[in-house]
CSV table of C-alpha atoms in Angstrom, one decimal:
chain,number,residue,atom,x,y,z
A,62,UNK,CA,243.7,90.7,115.8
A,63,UNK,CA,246.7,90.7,113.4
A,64,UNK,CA,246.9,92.7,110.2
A,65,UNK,CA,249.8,92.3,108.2
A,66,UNK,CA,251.0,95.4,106.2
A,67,UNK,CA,254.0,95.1,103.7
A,68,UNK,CA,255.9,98.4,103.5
A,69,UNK,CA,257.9,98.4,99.6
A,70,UNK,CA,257.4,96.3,96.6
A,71,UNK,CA,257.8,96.5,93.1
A,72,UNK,CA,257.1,99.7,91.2
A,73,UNK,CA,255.1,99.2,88.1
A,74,UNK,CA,256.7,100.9,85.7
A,75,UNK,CA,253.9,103.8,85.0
A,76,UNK,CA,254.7,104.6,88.9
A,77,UNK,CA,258.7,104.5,88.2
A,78,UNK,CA,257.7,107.2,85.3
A,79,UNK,CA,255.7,109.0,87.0
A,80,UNK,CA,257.9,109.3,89.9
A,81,UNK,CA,260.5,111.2,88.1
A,82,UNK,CA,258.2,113.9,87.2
A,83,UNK,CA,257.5,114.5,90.8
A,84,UNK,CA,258.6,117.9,92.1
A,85,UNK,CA,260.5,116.9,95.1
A,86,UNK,CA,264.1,117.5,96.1
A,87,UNK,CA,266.4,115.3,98.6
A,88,UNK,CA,268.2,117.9,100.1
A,89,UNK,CA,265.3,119.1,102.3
A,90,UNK,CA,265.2,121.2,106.0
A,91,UNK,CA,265.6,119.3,108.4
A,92,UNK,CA,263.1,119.0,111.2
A,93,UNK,CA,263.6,120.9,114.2
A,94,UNK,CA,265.2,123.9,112.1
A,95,UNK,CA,264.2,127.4,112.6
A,96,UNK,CA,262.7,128.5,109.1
A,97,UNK,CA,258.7,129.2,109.4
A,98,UNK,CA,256.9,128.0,106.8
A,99,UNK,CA,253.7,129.4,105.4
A,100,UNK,CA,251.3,127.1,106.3
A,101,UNK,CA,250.8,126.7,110.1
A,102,UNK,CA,247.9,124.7,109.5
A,103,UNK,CA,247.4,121.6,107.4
A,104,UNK,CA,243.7,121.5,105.9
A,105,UNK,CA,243.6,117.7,104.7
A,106,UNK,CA,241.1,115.0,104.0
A,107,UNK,CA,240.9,111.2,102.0
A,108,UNK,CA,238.9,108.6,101.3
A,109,UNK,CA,236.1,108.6,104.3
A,110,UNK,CA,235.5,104.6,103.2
A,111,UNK,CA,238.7,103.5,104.1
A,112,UNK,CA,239.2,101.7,107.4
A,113,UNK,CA,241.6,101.4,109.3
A,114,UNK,CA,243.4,104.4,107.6
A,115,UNK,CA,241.0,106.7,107.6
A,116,UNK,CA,237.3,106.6,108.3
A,117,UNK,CA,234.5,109.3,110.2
A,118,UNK,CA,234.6,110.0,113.4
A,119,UNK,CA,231.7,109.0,115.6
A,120,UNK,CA,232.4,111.4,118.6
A,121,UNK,CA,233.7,114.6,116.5
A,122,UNK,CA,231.1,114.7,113.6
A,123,UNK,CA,233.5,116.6,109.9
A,124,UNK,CA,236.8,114.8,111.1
A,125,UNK,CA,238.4,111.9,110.0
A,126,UNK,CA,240.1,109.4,112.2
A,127,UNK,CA,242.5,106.5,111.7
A,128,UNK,CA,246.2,105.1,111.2
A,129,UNK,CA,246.6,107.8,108.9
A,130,UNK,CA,245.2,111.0,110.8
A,131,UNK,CA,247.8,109.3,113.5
A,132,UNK,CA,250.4,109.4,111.3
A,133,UNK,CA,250.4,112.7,109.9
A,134,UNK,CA,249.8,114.2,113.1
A,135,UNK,CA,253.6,112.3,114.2
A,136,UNK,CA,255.1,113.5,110.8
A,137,UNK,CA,254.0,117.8,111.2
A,138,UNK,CA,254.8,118.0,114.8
A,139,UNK,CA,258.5,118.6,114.6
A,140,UNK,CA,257.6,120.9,112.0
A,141,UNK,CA,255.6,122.9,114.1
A,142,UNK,CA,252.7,123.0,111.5
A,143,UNK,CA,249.1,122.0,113.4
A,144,UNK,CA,247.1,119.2,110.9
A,145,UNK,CA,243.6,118.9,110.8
A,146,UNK,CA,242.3,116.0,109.0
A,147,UNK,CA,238.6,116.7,108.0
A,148,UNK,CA,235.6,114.8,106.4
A,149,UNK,CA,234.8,116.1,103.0
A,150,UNK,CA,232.6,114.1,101.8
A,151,UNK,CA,232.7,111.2,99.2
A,152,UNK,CA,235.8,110.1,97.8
A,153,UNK,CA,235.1,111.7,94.5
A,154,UNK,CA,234.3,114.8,95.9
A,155,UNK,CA,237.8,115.3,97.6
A,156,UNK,CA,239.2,114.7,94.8
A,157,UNK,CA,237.6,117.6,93.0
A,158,UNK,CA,238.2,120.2,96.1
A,159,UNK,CA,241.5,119.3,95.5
A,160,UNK,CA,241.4,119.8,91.6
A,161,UNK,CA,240.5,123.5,92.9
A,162,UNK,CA,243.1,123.8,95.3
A,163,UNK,CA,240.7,123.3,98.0
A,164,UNK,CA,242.5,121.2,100.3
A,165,UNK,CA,246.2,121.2,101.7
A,166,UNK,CA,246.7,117.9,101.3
A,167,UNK,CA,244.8,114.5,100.3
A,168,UNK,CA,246.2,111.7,103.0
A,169,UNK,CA,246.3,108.9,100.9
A,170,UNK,CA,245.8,108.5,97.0
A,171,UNK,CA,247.4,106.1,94.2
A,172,UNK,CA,249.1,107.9,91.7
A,173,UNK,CA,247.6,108.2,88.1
A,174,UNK,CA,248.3,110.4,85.5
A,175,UNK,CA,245.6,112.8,85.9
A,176,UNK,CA,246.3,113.1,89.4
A,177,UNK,CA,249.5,113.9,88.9
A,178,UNK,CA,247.9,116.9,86.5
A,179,UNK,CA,246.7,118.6,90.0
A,180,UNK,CA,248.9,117.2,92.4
A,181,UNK,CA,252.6,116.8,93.6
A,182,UNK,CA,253.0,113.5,95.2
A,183,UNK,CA,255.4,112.9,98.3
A,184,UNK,CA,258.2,110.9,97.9
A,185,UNK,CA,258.4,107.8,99.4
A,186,UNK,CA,255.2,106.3,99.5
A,187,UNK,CA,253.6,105.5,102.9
A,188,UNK,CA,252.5,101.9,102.1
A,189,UNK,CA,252.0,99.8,99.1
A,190,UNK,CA,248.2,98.3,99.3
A,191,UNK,CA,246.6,95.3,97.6
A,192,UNK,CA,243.4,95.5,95.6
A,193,UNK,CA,241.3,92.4,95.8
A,194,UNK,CA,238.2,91.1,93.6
A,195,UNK,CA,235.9,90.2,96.7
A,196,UNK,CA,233.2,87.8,96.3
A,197,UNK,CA,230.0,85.9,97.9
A,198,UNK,CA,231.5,83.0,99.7
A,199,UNK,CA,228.8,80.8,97.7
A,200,UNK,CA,229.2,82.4,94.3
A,201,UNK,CA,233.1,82.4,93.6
A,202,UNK,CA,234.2,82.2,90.0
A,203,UNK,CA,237.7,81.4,88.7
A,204,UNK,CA,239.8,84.0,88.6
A,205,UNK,CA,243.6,84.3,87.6
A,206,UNK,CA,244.0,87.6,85.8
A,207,UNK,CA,241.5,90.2,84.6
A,208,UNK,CA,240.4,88.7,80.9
A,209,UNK,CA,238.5,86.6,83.7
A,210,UNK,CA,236.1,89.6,84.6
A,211,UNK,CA,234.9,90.1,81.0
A,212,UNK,CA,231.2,88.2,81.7
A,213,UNK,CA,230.8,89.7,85.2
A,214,UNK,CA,229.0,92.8,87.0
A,215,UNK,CA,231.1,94.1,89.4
A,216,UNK,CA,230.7,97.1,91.8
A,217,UNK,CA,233.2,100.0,93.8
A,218,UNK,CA,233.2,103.2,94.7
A,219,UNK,CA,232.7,106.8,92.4
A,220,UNK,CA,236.5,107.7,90.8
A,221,UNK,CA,238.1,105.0,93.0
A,222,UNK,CA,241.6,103.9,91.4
A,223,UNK,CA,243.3,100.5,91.1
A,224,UNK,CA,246.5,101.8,89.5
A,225,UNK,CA,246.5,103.4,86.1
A,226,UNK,CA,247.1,99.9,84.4
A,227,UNK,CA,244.2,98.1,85.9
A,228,UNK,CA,241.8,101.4,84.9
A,229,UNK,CA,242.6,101.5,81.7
A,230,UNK,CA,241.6,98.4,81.3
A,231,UNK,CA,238.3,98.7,83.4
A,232,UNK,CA,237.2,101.7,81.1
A,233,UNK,CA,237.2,99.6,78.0
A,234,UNK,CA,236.4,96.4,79.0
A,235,UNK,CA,234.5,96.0,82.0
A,236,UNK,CA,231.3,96.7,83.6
A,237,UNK,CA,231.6,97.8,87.2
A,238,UNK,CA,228.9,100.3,88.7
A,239,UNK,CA,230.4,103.1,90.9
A,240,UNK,CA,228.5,104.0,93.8
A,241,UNK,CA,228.7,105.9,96.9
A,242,UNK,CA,229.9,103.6,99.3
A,243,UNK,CA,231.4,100.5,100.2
A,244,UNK,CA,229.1,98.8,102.2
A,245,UNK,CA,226.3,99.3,99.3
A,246,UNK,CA,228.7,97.2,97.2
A,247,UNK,CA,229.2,94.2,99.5
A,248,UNK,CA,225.3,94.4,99.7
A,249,UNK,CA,224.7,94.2,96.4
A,250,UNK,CA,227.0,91.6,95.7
A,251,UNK,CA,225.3,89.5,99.0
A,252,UNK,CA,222.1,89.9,97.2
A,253,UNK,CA,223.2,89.0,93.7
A,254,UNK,CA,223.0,92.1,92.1
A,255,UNK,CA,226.9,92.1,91.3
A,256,UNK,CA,228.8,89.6,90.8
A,257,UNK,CA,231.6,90.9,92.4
A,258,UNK,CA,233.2,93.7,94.8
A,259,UNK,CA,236.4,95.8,94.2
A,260,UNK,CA,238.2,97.1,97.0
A,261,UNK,CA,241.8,96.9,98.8
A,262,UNK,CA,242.7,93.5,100.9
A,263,UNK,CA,243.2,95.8,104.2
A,264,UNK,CA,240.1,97.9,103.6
A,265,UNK,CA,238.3,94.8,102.6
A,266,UNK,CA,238.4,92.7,105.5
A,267,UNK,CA,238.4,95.6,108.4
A,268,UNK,CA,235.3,96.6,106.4
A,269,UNK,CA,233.5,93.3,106.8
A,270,UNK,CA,234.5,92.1,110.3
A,271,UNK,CA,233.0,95.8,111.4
A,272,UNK,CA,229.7,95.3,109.4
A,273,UNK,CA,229.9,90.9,110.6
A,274,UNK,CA,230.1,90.0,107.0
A,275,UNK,CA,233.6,88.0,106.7
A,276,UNK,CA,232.7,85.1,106.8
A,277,UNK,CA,229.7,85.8,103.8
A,278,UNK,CA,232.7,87.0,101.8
A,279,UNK,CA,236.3,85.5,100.4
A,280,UNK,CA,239.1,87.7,98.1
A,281,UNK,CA,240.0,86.0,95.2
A,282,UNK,CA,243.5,85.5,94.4
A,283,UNK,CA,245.7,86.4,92.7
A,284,UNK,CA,244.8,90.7,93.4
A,285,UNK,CA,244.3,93.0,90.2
A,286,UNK,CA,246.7,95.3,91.4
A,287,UNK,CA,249.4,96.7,94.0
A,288,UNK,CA,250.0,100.0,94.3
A,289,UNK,CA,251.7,102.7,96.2
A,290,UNK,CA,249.3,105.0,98.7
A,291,UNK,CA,251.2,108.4,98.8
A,292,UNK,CA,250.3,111.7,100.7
A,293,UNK,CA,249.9,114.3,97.7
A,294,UNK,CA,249.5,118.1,97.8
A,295,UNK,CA,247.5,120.2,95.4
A,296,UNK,CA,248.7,122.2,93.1
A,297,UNK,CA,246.4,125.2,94.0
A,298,UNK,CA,247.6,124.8,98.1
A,299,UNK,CA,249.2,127.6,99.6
A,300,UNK,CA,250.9,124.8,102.0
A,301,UNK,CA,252.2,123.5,98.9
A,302,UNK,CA,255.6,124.9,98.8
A,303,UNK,CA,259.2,123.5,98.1
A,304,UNK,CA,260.3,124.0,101.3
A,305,UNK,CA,257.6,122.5,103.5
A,306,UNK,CA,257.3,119.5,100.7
A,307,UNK,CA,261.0,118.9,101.4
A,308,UNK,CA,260.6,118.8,105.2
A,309,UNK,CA,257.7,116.7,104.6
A,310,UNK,CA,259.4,114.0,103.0
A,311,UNK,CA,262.1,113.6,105.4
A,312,UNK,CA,260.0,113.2,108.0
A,313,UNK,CA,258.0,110.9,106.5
A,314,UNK,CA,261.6,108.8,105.5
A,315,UNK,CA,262.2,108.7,108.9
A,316,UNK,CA,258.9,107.4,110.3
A,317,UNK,CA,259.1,105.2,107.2
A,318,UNK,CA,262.4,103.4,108.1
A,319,UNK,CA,260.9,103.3,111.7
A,320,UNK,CA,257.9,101.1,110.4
A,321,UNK,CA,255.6,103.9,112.2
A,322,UNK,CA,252.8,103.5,109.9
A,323,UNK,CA,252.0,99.6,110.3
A,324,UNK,CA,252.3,99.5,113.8
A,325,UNK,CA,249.1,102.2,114.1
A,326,UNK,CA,247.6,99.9,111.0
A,327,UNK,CA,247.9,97.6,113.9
A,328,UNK,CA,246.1,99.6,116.7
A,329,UNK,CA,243.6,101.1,114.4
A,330,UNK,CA,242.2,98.2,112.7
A,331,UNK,CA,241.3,96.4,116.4
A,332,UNK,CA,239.9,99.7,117.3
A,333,UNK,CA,237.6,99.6,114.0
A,334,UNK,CA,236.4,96.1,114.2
A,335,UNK,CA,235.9,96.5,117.9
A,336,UNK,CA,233.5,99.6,117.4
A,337,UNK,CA,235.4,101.6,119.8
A,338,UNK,CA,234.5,105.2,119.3
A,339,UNK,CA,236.8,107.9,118.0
């Protein structure tokens, strides 16, 4: 199996905004150096719906496994700081742990602007991801940009984000039903009770082949979105300081110019689909 994953892109130009209001220097410590930082431990946690990035573990029940886990894990070890990537709950709720400065760090999150209210987002961003309108293979509509989704039902997960364009939009025009997880929406689009699904082009089809729905399934093109995923610290963190941002981010350059993070997209999406256990 083969996933192709595009590191760069075009900014939109909220993300080019928002960007300059992040907090985060280029003239950072380099890894390997002897300053200590605060944090020894990394508490962090994402999105527990989102193969082959991050998903739950089968054989250690609270974590989450994936490319991502994988990643980090590469990107804190020459800082000496230990990671532990753990399962939180829905989507929405680790989003609101780390609105209270309950987590470390969130592995994975578009950038809006209420996010960036309770987060500091790390410079660069660790891939840019597509966001697809999925539908039945025997009930496709036309589809060519998003005044096309005015008549239909359409389903995703709770406080999911397509980029702050796209929700905007959604908010005042569309009529999606949030719900808890993925696999509920593909089944309620199967049995007709949505129109359609949406949900990244990655996520989308690692999520199908595992549950042996591709082929009841197609992504319309062209996507609603592209977007950059980014690793973001809360505010309220105690492992959120200048220092360890900065060391952060130039270990994640490097692994970034290194095209670390698609290669485990590789491994990590055949391990999904083929239901090995992690």
């Amino acid at each position: 199996m083969s996933i192709k994953v595009t590191i760069g892109g075009a900014m939109t130009r909220f993300v080019v905004a928002c960007l300059m209001m992040v907090s985060v220097s280029h003239h950072g410590v380099a890894a390997g150096e002897s300053e200590r930082f605060v944090c020894t431990t990394l508490v962090a946690s994402g999105n527990p719906q989102y193969p082959p990035l991050l998903w739950r573990s089968d054989r250690s029940p609270g974590e989450l496994v994936g490319a991502i886990p994988a990643f980090l894990r590469e990107l804190t070890e020459p800082l000496g700081v230990k990671v532990e990537v753990r399962d939180k709950g829905s989507w929405a709720r680790v989003q609101h742990l780390a609105k209270l400065g309950d987590l470390d760090l969130v592995a994975g999150a578009f950038m809006t602007s209420e996010r960036i209210g309770y987060m500091d987002y790390v410079l660069p961003p660790m891939t840019h991801l597509s966001t697809s309108v999925w539908v039945p293979k025997d009930r496709p509509f036309e589809y060519r940009h998003w005044p096309d989704l005015l008549m239909k039902r359409g389903s995703t997960l709770i406080n999911n984000s397509f980029g702050q364009r796209f929700d905007q939009y959604a908010k005042a025009n569309l009529m999606i039903e949030e719900v808890r997880t993925i696999e509920q929406s593909f089944l309620m689009a199967r049995a007709g009770r949505v129109d359609y699904v949406l949900y990244e082009q990655l996520q989308g089809q690692v999520k199908l082949e595992r549950l042996g729905l591709a082929g009841d399934f197609i992504a319309l093109a062209p996507p609603i979105s592209r977007e950059g995923l980014f690793f973001a610290f809360p505010k309220g963190s105690p492992c959120n300081s200048e220092s360890f941002r900065e060391a952060f981010m130039e270990q994640l350059s490097h692994l970034t110019v290194n095209r670390r993070l698609p290669a485990l997209i590789e491994e990590y999406a055949a391990r999904y689909v083929g239901n090995q256990g992690l």
